[in-house]
Amino acid sequence: MRLSGITPSGHAQLGNYLGAIRRWAADGGERDLYFISDLHAMTTAHNPARLRSLAEETLAALIASGIPAERVFVQSDLTAELGALTWVLECTCTYGEAARMIQFKEKAGGQAGVRLSLLTYPVLMAADILLQGASEVPVGEDQNQHVELARALARRFNSTYGEVFTVPRAVLPLAGARVRDLADPARKMSKSTKDSAGVVFLLDEPELIRRKIRRAVTDSHSIPGYQPDERPGIANLLEILAACTGRAPGDLAGEYPTYGALKEATAEAVVETLRPVRERTTELLTDPAELARIRKEGAARAAERGEHRLSSALRLIGAG
């Protein structure tokens, strides 16, 4: 079983959808799980009301994209279970292991006011994984070290107190679309960027999507060509169009005589690709009772899946 999470640090955007969410809906196994990791978004300063709203929006977007509701849950709905298991794992982890995490070193940067949660959240991530019994966790290089910590803690607990946890392994996610910022193709499109001019969000209206793509950075050439290293702006548009149409970006390059024609085709492909997702997400967000029902049932299923592991861990470590 695979477990994947998405942090609601901003509005879900085109890169999230083409690179991961759409693939989760199409290719996910019957036992695979997906969760909105809103607790992870609390390690730095945040607006509580906005975080709550973003978590709801992200949940709606996952369901609207076609992921079965029974395979989705919101992390904070398991606060009691995760809090208890995180404490058990913190009592299994050493300070040195936590402090060696690369992301902590990079984000802390020697600042005195860094939140303790920035140091300990990899243990919370381990609790996310171990509570659900995930055997595989698709992660990029930046999160691989955290999965290794989860593996180490699972092994240590099992050997010290008794067999409870599945030892997970990190797996590379299936290759998804590589979507770059339209205004700065040197960086990837991000939901947490401060400048949204080059970011297409899932809930953007069609005309706004068209306007953003028409203003996309290109280069001094006049004819489209697929050369990712030399011409990243045009390559980005071709890759987005390819992801929306199921064709190869190199093949598409020769079909458009001008940059304007390519931008118009890309804009229309993105609008039509996102249209059903945007409409269904909006529908769910305007029906809070239905979204609350989906969320409550997802939380109950997630808690039930982890109940025996948590109770066994607490009993074996002497807390139950």
Short mmCIF file of N, CA, C and O in Angstrom, two decimals, residues 14 200 205-214 237 240-241 244-245 256 260-276:
data_model
loop_
_atom_site.label_atom_id
_atom_site.label_comp_id
_atom_site.label_asym_id
_atom_site.label_seq_id
_atom_site.Cartn_x
_atom_site.Cartn_y
_atom_site.Cartn_z
N LEU A 14 -1.70 23.98 -11.39
CA LEU A 14 -1.60 23.11 -12.56
C LEU A 14 -0.50 22.06 -12.41
O LEU A 14 -0.68 20.90 -12.79
N VAL A 200 -0.84 28.89 -12.66
CA VAL A 200 -2.23 28.60 -13.00
C VAL A 200 -2.82 27.74 -11.88
O VAL A 200 -2.37 26.61 -11.66
N GLU A 205 -10.49 31.11 -13.16
CA GLU A 205 -11.49 31.18 -14.22
C GLU A 205 -10.81 31.05 -15.59
O GLU A 205 -9.63 31.43 -15.75
N PRO A 206 -11.52 30.52 -16.59
CA PRO A 206 -10.91 30.33 -17.91
C PRO A 206 -10.22 31.55 -18.48
O PRO A 206 -9.11 31.45 -19.03
N GLU A 207 -10.83 32.72 -18.37
CA GLU A 207 -10.21 33.90 -18.96
C GLU A 207 -8.92 34.28 -18.24
O GLU A 207 -7.97 34.77 -18.87
N LEU A 208 -8.86 34.06 -16.95
CA LEU A 208 -7.62 34.33 -16.21
C LEU A 208 -6.52 33.36 -16.64
O LEU A 208 -5.35 33.74 -16.79
N ILE A 209 -6.88 32.09 -16.86
CA ILE A 209 -5.91 31.11 -17.34
C ILE A 209 -5.36 31.55 -18.69
O ILE A 209 -4.14 31.54 -18.93
N ARG A 210 -6.26 31.96 -19.59
CA ARG A 210 -5.82 32.41 -20.91
C ARG A 210 -4.88 33.60 -20.81
O ARG A 210 -3.85 33.67 -21.50
N ARG A 211 -5.21 34.54 -19.92
CA ARG A 211 -4.39 35.74 -19.78
C ARG A 211 -3.00 35.40 -19.26
O ARG A 211 -1.99 35.92 -19.74
N LYS A 212 -2.92 34.50 -18.29
CA LYS A 212 -1.62 34.11 -17.73
C LYS A 212 -0.75 33.41 -18.79
O LYS A 212 0.46 33.67 -18.88
N ILE A 213 -1.37 32.54 -19.58
CA ILE A 213 -0.59 31.80 -20.58
C ILE A 213 -0.18 32.71 -21.73
O ILE A 213 0.93 32.58 -22.26
N ARG A 214 -1.04 33.64 -22.11
CA ARG A 214 -0.67 34.59 -23.16
C ARG A 214 0.53 35.44 -22.76
O ARG A 214 1.31 35.88 -23.60
N LEU A 237 5.73 25.57 -22.25
CA LEU A 237 4.41 25.61 -22.90
C LEU A 237 4.14 24.31 -23.65
O LEU A 237 3.04 23.76 -23.60
N ILE A 240 3.40 21.51 -21.19
CA ILE A 240 2.05 21.64 -20.63
C ILE A 240 1.02 21.17 -21.65
O ILE A 240 0.10 20.40 -21.33
N LEU A 241 1.17 21.61 -22.90
CA LEU A 241 0.25 21.19 -23.96
C LEU A 241 0.32 19.68 -24.15
O LEU A 241 -0.72 19.02 -24.33
N CYS A 244 -1.55 17.85 -21.44
CA CYS A 244 -3.01 17.98 -21.57
C CYS A 244 -3.57 17.19 -22.73
O CYS A 244 -4.75 16.80 -22.71
N THR A 245 -2.76 16.94 -23.75
CA THR A 245 -3.25 16.28 -24.97
C THR A 245 -2.77 14.85 -25.12
O THR A 245 -3.25 14.12 -26.00
N TYR A 256 2.80 24.54 -34.78
CA TYR A 256 2.38 25.92 -34.52
C TYR A 256 3.40 26.89 -35.11
O TYR A 256 4.57 26.92 -34.68
N GLY A 260 2.23 32.95 -30.68
CA GLY A 260 0.85 33.27 -30.36
C GLY A 260 -0.07 32.08 -30.55
O GLY A 260 -0.93 31.81 -29.71
N ALA A 261 0.14 31.36 -31.65
CA ALA A 261 -0.69 30.18 -31.93
C ALA A 261 -0.46 29.10 -30.88
O ALA A 261 -1.41 28.44 -30.42
N LEU A 262 0.79 28.91 -30.49
CA LEU A 262 1.11 27.92 -29.46
C LEU A 262 0.47 28.30 -28.12
O LEU A 262 -0.11 27.45 -27.43
N LYS A 263 0.55 29.57 -27.77
CA LYS A 263 -0.02 30.01 -26.50
C LYS A 263 -1.54 29.83 -26.48
O LYS A 263 -2.12 29.40 -25.47
N GLU A 264 -2.19 30.15 -27.60
CA GLU A 264 -3.64 29.99 -27.66
C GLU A 264 -4.03 28.52 -27.52
O GLU A 264 -4.97 28.17 -26.81
N ALA A 265 -3.30 27.64 -28.22
CA ALA A 265 -3.61 26.20 -28.14
C ALA A 265 -3.37 25.67 -26.73
O ALA A 265 -4.17 24.87 -26.21
N THR A 266 -2.28 26.12 -26.11
CA THR A 266 -1.98 25.68 -24.74
C THR A 266 -3.03 26.17 -23.76
O THR A 266 -3.50 25.42 -22.90
N ALA A 267 -3.43 27.43 -23.92
CA ALA A 267 -4.44 28.00 -23.03
C ALA A 267 -5.75 27.22 -23.12
O ALA A 267 -6.36 26.87 -22.10
N GLU A 268 -6.19 26.93 -24.34
CA GLU A 268 -7.45 26.20 -24.50
C GLU A 268 -7.36 24.78 -23.95
O GLU A 268 -8.31 24.27 -23.36
N ALA A 269 -6.21 24.14 -24.16
CA ALA A 269 -6.03 22.77 -23.64
C ALA A 269 -6.06 22.76 -22.12
O ALA A 269 -6.67 21.87 -21.50
N VAL A 270 -5.44 23.75 -21.49
CA VAL A 270 -5.43 23.83 -20.02
C VAL A 270 -6.84 24.14 -19.51
O VAL A 270 -7.31 23.51 -18.54
N VAL A 271 -7.53 25.08 -20.15
CA VAL A 271 -8.89 25.42 -19.72
C VAL A 271 -9.79 24.20 -19.75
O VAL A 271 -10.53 23.92 -18.79
N GLU A 272 -9.72 23.42 -20.84
CA GLU A 272 -10.59 22.25 -20.97
C GLU A 272 -10.17 21.12 -20.04
O GLU A 272 -11.02 20.37 -19.54
N THR A 273 -8.88 20.99 -19.79
CA THR A 273 -8.40 19.95 -18.87
C THR A 273 -8.86 20.23 -17.45
O THR A 273 -9.27 19.32 -16.72
N LEU A 274 -8.81 21.50 -17.06
CA LEU A 274 -9.16 21.86 -15.69
C LEU A 274 -10.65 22.11 -15.48
O LEU A 274 -11.11 22.14 -14.33
N ARG A 275 -11.40 22.30 -16.56
CA ARG A 275 -12.81 22.68 -16.44
C ARG A 275 -13.60 21.73 -15.53
O ARG A 275 -14.25 22.18 -14.58
N PRO A 276 -13.59 20.42 -15.77
CA PRO A 276 -14.40 19.54 -14.90
C PRO A 276 -13.92 19.52 -13.46
O PRO A 276 -14.73 19.39 -12.53
#
